[in-house]
């Protein structure tokens, strides 16, 4: 039995952590100081520097302080039994994908071999196989329920800024007037049960006094909601601010940010997301819902040992959770799966694809059961366009794609410049004041314009709308026509624009400039803020303006060559709502650089399946134009701004450098710090650990030969030496440390030796000094390596870490290499 467990543990540790020599000790110290000694009372720690409880068990299991307190006299050998903490990762470190996958294979092999021995082991094997599907079911149910609560609460609080329902204060405006028999179709939003603040406080809804009262209550509620949001984020969960997608991408690439997906972050993000959206700020809830779903997944992972103890398996679950987030945000389960595959996931095996689809399906079903939109439909912006598009219209659709690409590139540069100013000036020290000022300005300017006063979702729905005979919107104020069909069809075949349409166009033009400016400043503040809805709103406004212009051109100049071939006189040839939909997709694509997933999300979002080709043309044009002006999307730009160690898989490495050009040490640097497989004492190794901040150390035969034996992690080394001092009598600083399988005989008078063969990675990844860096970069990307050792004829020359590659790529792109890793 002893030999069985010994061999099992040898297999378990055969692919031990390869570590990384990442100089992040200074950052960790800075993080701790910035959290406990803020520069001012109003300072909110940046995402790259914010830290929650380091003793949390939500991401990395802590060491058991009571383990090994007893002592015995046997020779210390980590092959005998596992040491708690060995094989885990510190905060702000990168996981070793290869080792984690090896651990999971060993675990699965052990369960399979035991399943043939007893019925209980067989049941355990079956439950282990189905645990992933059960976890997906729980994630879908919890995420769908939270998304439904967020939608309902945000709608209610948004309407609360304008009035209250007398029949029940918990009803929003729409639900309050549903059961009223005193409403008309033209004024369906007016009923005696719903009263504005002017009616409640002053008894009248007309006149200048009533307008001022409604104006002041609108601003007061907006300021209150945003104040509560930023205060809750600042006090309880600094990680709850922002979109969350840049950090999710970084975590899925293998990085550990402990607490970012914890229970406090989930609670505060859920509450403050409702408050932030209801405040009227130019932000959306769709991006943060991805963060909320990933928090649910991370918390539920702790119910299953397979996912709690394996970081790579947990990231497969988080990839599926990202798909769930988009599914509940837009009611687009298939688009959510493609979004996770295209945009956020770093490692996406086929098994994760199936489970993502199942989880997104469960989440969409749960959201549909809650029915937060009250329209018995899952989609957020359902459209019923009856007019087919024509090939000639591909020209304006392409123009919308060009605008989307230009807007995307301009927005990214402006927003990154503003966020960098926020990080490097005194502005970043007063996040609460910044949120209140931006909220006040937004509310002050948005109330007079009906299109900026309404929420982003309502605005987009209004712009997507295809006018019918019964529509009372200003955008549908077309003049009466003698050619109107009396066949009973609810359409307007000949639609000359009336005064209401022109008034709406001016208001939309003002709303466009307002949305463009305020979104740049809003995204990145210390409240939950998504970018999907604001970007779509900008594109929808431009698309609607262009659609109305094309409609009137076809109506007034039907004899033009480009029109008369497909649009006869008196026919309804142009659908302005379709142009709004295409423009929304183009702008969102220009900002995020999404392509396939965005097309699917848009047709799921609207139900407009027959308009896939216009969407594809506009989105592809938008991506080409935006990529020509800047290769990074908004999420990649924020990852680089925050200095996260993220190796972008889409970026090509086109330089001819070799491994020896990137490895450390350089010619002017000190020699590489190594450990020898025998001859070093406990005190000497502890001195090396104290004098350096490397995450791991190569182990060589001797200082003279420099022949590589393996690699050992700093964390594993510290834990093992501390455990040896506690559990073995006589271990002192003079005790010798051996990384050999069989230690040579020692004199009886000397202190006992410590064997650390079990924590040594005997197969670290190596390249030669003449390996092209293009190949090395591909190895790091596809295998998720933390570091790679450089050898020449088996002799160790240096080491290349993920950080070294990121710095080298930044330098080759004429960027500051010191901007990499936690700025």
PDB file of N, CA and C in Angstrom, residues 714-765:
ATOM      1  N   UNK A 714       9.324  28.533  -6.545  1.00  0.00           N
ATOM      2  CA  UNK A 714       9.656  29.219  -5.294  1.00  0.00           C
ATOM      3  C   UNK A 714       8.637  28.881  -4.202  1.00  0.00           C
ATOM      4  N   UNK A 715       7.348  28.906  -4.537  1.00  0.00           N
ATOM      5  CA  UNK A 715       6.308  28.643  -3.546  1.00  0.00           C
ATOM      6  C   UNK A 715       6.432  27.232  -2.999  1.00  0.00           C
ATOM      7  N   UNK A 716       6.618  26.258  -3.883  1.00  0.00           N
ATOM      8  CA  UNK A 716       6.769  24.875  -3.432  1.00  0.00           C
ATOM      9  C   UNK A 716       8.002  24.712  -2.564  1.00  0.00           C
ATOM     10  N   UNK A 717       9.087  25.425  -2.911  1.00  0.00           N
ATOM     11  CA  UNK A 717      10.337  25.317  -2.158  1.00  0.00           C
ATOM     12  C   UNK A 717      10.158  25.881  -0.746  1.00  0.00           C
ATOM     13  N   UNK A 718       9.522  27.027  -0.636  1.00  0.00           N
ATOM     14  CA  UNK A 718       9.322  27.638   0.686  1.00  0.00           C
ATOM     15  C   UNK A 718       8.449  26.753   1.566  1.00  0.00           C
ATOM     16  N   UNK A 719       7.351  26.253   0.992  1.00  0.00           N
ATOM     17  CA  UNK A 719       6.435  25.411   1.768  1.00  0.00           C
ATOM     18  C   UNK A 719       7.122  24.126   2.208  1.00  0.00           C
ATOM     19  N   UNK A 720       7.901  23.522   1.321  1.00  0.00           N
ATOM     20  CA  UNK A 720       8.546  22.252   1.649  1.00  0.00           C
ATOM     21  C   UNK A 720       9.618  22.416   2.717  1.00  0.00           C
ATOM     22  N   UNK A 721      10.419  23.458   2.637  1.00  0.00           N
ATOM     23  CA  UNK A 721      11.449  23.671   3.658  1.00  0.00           C
ATOM     24  C   UNK A 721      10.806  23.983   5.013  1.00  0.00           C
ATOM     25  N   UNK A 722       9.762  24.762   5.009  1.00  0.00           N
ATOM     26  CA  UNK A 722       9.071  25.058   6.268  1.00  0.00           C
ATOM     27  C   UNK A 722       8.448  23.795   6.848  1.00  0.00           C
ATOM     28  N   UNK A 723       7.897  22.963   5.984  1.00  0.00           N
ATOM     29  CA  UNK A 723       7.313  21.716   6.440  1.00  0.00           C
ATOM     30  C   UNK A 723       8.373  20.769   6.988  1.00  0.00           C
ATOM     31  N   UNK A 724       9.555  20.766   6.370  1.00  0.00           N
ATOM     32  CA  UNK A 724      10.638  19.907   6.848  1.00  0.00           C
ATOM     33  C   UNK A 724      11.097  20.329   8.245  1.00  0.00           C
ATOM     34  N   UNK A 725      11.192  21.609   8.481  1.00  0.00           N
ATOM     35  CA  UNK A 725      11.604  22.091   9.812  1.00  0.00           C
ATOM     36  C   UNK A 725      10.584  21.703  10.881  1.00  0.00           C
ATOM     37  N   UNK A 726       9.291  21.679  10.517  1.00  0.00           N
ATOM     38  CA  UNK A 726       8.253  21.377  11.500  1.00  0.00           C
ATOM     39  C   UNK A 726       8.116  19.888  11.757  1.00  0.00           C
ATOM     40  N   UNK A 727       8.271  19.078  10.740  1.00  0.00           N
ATOM     41  CA  UNK A 727       7.919  17.666  10.860  1.00  0.00           C
ATOM     42  C   UNK A 727       9.097  16.737  11.096  1.00  0.00           C
ATOM     43  N   UNK A 728      10.302  17.220  10.933  1.00  0.00           N
ATOM     44  CA  UNK A 728      11.453  16.335  11.091  1.00  0.00           C
ATOM     45  C   UNK A 728      12.387  16.876  12.153  1.00  0.00           C
ATOM     46  N   UNK A 729      12.699  16.034  13.110  1.00  0.00           N
ATOM     47  CA  UNK A 729      13.614  16.435  14.175  1.00  0.00           C
ATOM     48  C   UNK A 729      15.004  16.673  13.622  1.00  0.00           C
ATOM     49  N   UNK A 730      15.621  17.737  14.089  1.00  0.00           N
ATOM     50  CA  UNK A 730      17.030  17.957  13.790  1.00  0.00           C
ATOM     51  C   UNK A 730      17.324  18.718  12.539  1.00  0.00           C
ATOM     52  N   UNK A 731      16.303  19.095  11.757  1.00  0.00           N
ATOM     53  CA  UNK A 731      16.554  19.867  10.534  1.00  0.00           C
ATOM     54  C   UNK A 731      16.903  21.300  10.922  1.00  0.00           C
ATOM     55  N   UNK A 732      18.100  21.703  10.536  1.00  0.00           N
ATOM     56  CA  UNK A 732      18.584  23.040  10.836  1.00  0.00           C
ATOM     57  C   UNK A 732      19.108  23.668   9.561  1.00  0.00           C
ATOM     58  N   UNK A 733      19.636  24.865   9.687  1.00  0.00           N
ATOM     59  CA  UNK A 733      20.132  25.562   8.506  1.00  0.00           C
ATOM     60  C   UNK A 733      21.283  24.824   7.838  1.00  0.00           C
ATOM     61  N   UNK A 734      22.031  24.029   8.609  1.00  0.00           N
ATOM     62  CA  UNK A 734      23.169  23.301   8.040  1.00  0.00           C
ATOM     63  C   UNK A 734      22.751  22.008   7.352  1.00  0.00           C
ATOM     64  N   UNK A 735      21.487  21.603   7.473  1.00  0.00           N
ATOM     65  CA  UNK A 735      21.029  20.368   6.833  1.00  0.00           C
ATOM     66  C   UNK A 735      21.150  20.478   5.323  1.00  0.00           C
ATOM     67  N   UNK A 736      21.655  19.421   4.698  1.00  0.00           N
ATOM     68  CA  UNK A 736      21.834  19.416   3.254  1.00  0.00           C
ATOM     69  C   UNK A 736      20.519  19.101   2.554  1.00  0.00           C
ATOM     70  N   UNK A 737      20.325  19.698   1.375  1.00  0.00           N
ATOM     71  CA  UNK A 737      19.126  19.496   0.562  1.00  0.00           C
ATOM     72  C   UNK A 737      19.532  18.748  -0.697  1.00  0.00           C
ATOM     73  N   UNK A 738      18.806  17.676  -0.987  1.00  0.00           N
ATOM     74  CA  UNK A 738      19.083  16.868  -2.167  1.00  0.00           C
ATOM     75  C   UNK A 738      17.853  16.827  -3.057  1.00  0.00           C
ATOM     76  N   UNK A 739      18.079  17.009  -4.368  1.00  0.00           N
ATOM     77  CA  UNK A 739      17.030  16.821  -5.362  1.00  0.00           C
ATOM     78  C   UNK A 739      17.230  15.501  -6.094  1.00  0.00           C
ATOM     79  N   UNK A 740      18.024  14.596  -5.479  1.00  0.00           N
ATOM     80  CA  UNK A 740      18.298  13.282  -6.042  1.00  0.00           C
ATOM     81  C   UNK A 740      17.244  12.290  -5.581  1.00  0.00           C
ATOM     82  N   UNK A 741      17.067  11.216  -6.360  1.00  0.00           N
ATOM     83  CA  UNK A 741      16.116  10.183  -5.958  1.00  0.00           C
ATOM     84  C   UNK A 741      16.651   9.385  -4.778  1.00  0.00           C
ATOM     85  N   UNK A 742      17.955   9.182  -4.746  1.00  0.00           N
ATOM     86  CA  UNK A 742      18.575   8.475  -3.630  1.00  0.00           C
ATOM     87  C   UNK A 742      19.713   9.342  -3.116  1.00  0.00           C
ATOM     88  N   UNK A 743      19.543   9.831  -1.894  1.00  0.00           N
ATOM     89  CA  UNK A 743      20.581  10.671  -1.309  1.00  0.00           C
ATOM     90  C   UNK A 743      21.781   9.818  -0.915  1.00  0.00           C
ATOM     91  N   UNK A 744      22.998  10.317  -1.098  1.00  0.00           N
ATOM     92  CA  UNK A 744      24.191   9.565  -0.681  1.00  0.00           C
ATOM     93  C   UNK A 744      24.214   9.406   0.842  1.00  0.00           C
ATOM     94  N   UNK A 745      24.884   8.378   1.343  1.00  0.00           N
ATOM     95  CA  UNK A 745      24.943   8.173   2.805  1.00  0.00           C
ATOM     96  C   UNK A 745      25.627   9.349   3.498  1.00  0.00           C
ATOM     97  N   UNK A 746      25.072   9.717   4.657  1.00  0.00           N
ATOM     98  CA  UNK A 746      25.572  10.845   5.421  1.00  0.00           C
ATOM     99  C   UNK A 746      26.120  10.356   6.762  1.00  0.00           C
ATOM    100  N   UNK A 747      27.091  11.065   7.337  1.00  0.00           N
ATOM    101  CA  UNK A 747      27.625  10.674   8.654  1.00  0.00           C
ATOM    102  C   UNK A 747      26.546  10.770   9.722  1.00  0.00           C
ATOM    103  N   UNK A 748      26.609   9.854  10.706  1.00  0.00           N
ATOM    104  CA  UNK A 748      25.588   9.817  11.764  1.00  0.00           C
ATOM    105  C   UNK A 748      25.633  11.059  12.651  1.00  0.00           C
ATOM    106  N   UNK A 749      26.796  11.717  12.704  1.00  0.00           N
ATOM    107  CA  UNK A 749      26.909  12.861  13.607  1.00  0.00           C
ATOM    108  C   UNK A 749      26.312  14.130  13.033  1.00  0.00           C
ATOM    109  N   UNK A 750      26.096  14.187  11.726  1.00  0.00           N
ATOM    110  CA  UNK A 750      25.595  15.395  11.096  1.00  0.00           C
ATOM    111  C   UNK A 750      24.079  15.504  11.180  1.00  0.00           C
ATOM    112  N   UNK A 751      23.526  16.689  10.855  1.00  0.00           N
ATOM    113  CA  UNK A 751      22.068  16.871  10.859  1.00  0.00           C
ATOM    114  C   UNK A 751      21.429  16.077   9.730  1.00  0.00           C
ATOM    115  N   UNK A 752      20.144  15.721   9.871  1.00  0.00           N
ATOM    116  CA  UNK A 752      19.471  14.954   8.819  1.00  0.00           C
ATOM    117  C   UNK A 752      19.338  15.771   7.534  1.00  0.00           C
ATOM    118  N   UNK A 753      19.296  15.050   6.428  1.00  0.00           N
ATOM    119  CA  UNK A 753      19.177  15.708   5.128  1.00  0.00           C
ATOM    120  C   UNK A 753      17.709  15.864   4.770  1.00  0.00           C
ATOM    121  N   UNK A 754      17.442  16.735   3.805  1.00  0.00           N
ATOM    122  CA  UNK A 754      16.084  16.979   3.310  1.00  0.00           C
ATOM    123  C   UNK A 754      16.042  16.625   1.832  1.00  0.00           C
ATOM    124  N   UNK A 755      15.143  15.721   1.456  1.00  0.00           N
ATOM    125  CA  UNK A 755      15.000  15.324   0.064  1.00  0.00           C
ATOM    126  C   UNK A 755      13.793  16.045  -0.544  1.00  0.00           C
ATOM    127  N   UNK A 756      14.039  16.764  -1.636  1.00  0.00           N
ATOM    128  CA  UNK A 756      12.989  17.539  -2.298  1.00  0.00           C
ATOM    129  C   UNK A 756      12.789  17.100  -3.741  1.00  0.00           C
ATOM    130  N   UNK A 757      13.056  15.834  -3.989  1.00  0.00           N
ATOM    131  CA  UNK A 757      12.896  15.321  -5.344  1.00  0.00           C
ATOM    132  C   UNK A 757      11.433  15.426  -5.814  1.00  0.00           C
ATOM    133  N   UNK A 758      10.508  15.305  -4.875  1.00  0.00           N
ATOM    134  CA  UNK A 758       9.091  15.276  -5.237  1.00  0.00           C
ATOM    135  C   UNK A 758       8.561  16.572  -5.810  1.00  0.00           C
ATOM    136  N   UNK A 759       9.168  17.702  -5.467  1.00  0.00           N
ATOM    137  CA  UNK A 759       8.671  18.982  -5.980  1.00  0.00           C
ATOM    138  C   UNK A 759       9.433  19.434  -7.217  1.00  0.00           C
ATOM    139  N   UNK A 760      10.346  18.624  -7.682  1.00  0.00           N
ATOM    140  CA  UNK A 760      11.183  19.001  -8.827  1.00  0.00           C
ATOM    141  C   UNK A 760      10.492  18.597 -10.125  1.00  0.00           C
ATOM    142  N   UNK A 761      10.370  19.531 -11.035  1.00  0.00           N
ATOM    143  CA  UNK A 761       9.854  19.251 -12.375  1.00  0.00           C
ATOM    144  C   UNK A 761      11.014  18.741 -13.212  1.00  0.00           C
ATOM    145  N   UNK A 762      10.946  17.460 -13.542  1.00  0.00           N
ATOM    146  CA  UNK A 762      12.058  16.842 -14.263  1.00  0.00           C
ATOM    147  C   UNK A 762      11.956  17.025 -15.776  1.00  0.00           C
ATOM    148  N   UNK A 763      10.872  17.630 -16.245  1.00  0.00           N
ATOM    149  CA  UNK A 763      10.726  17.803 -17.697  1.00  0.00           C
ATOM    150  C   UNK A 763      10.298  19.227 -18.021  1.00  0.00           C
ATOM    151  N   UNK A 764      11.075  20.211 -17.636  1.00  0.00           N
ATOM    152  CA  UNK A 764      10.716  21.593 -17.996  1.00  0.00           C
ATOM    153  C   UNK A 764      10.868  21.815 -19.498  1.00  0.00           C
ATOM    154  N   UNK A 765      10.063  22.708 -20.041  1.00  0.00           N
ATOM    155  CA  UNK A 765      10.166  23.007 -21.466  1.00  0.00           C
ATOM    156  C   UNK A 765      11.451  23.785 -21.735  1.00  0.00           C
TER     157      UNK A 765
END
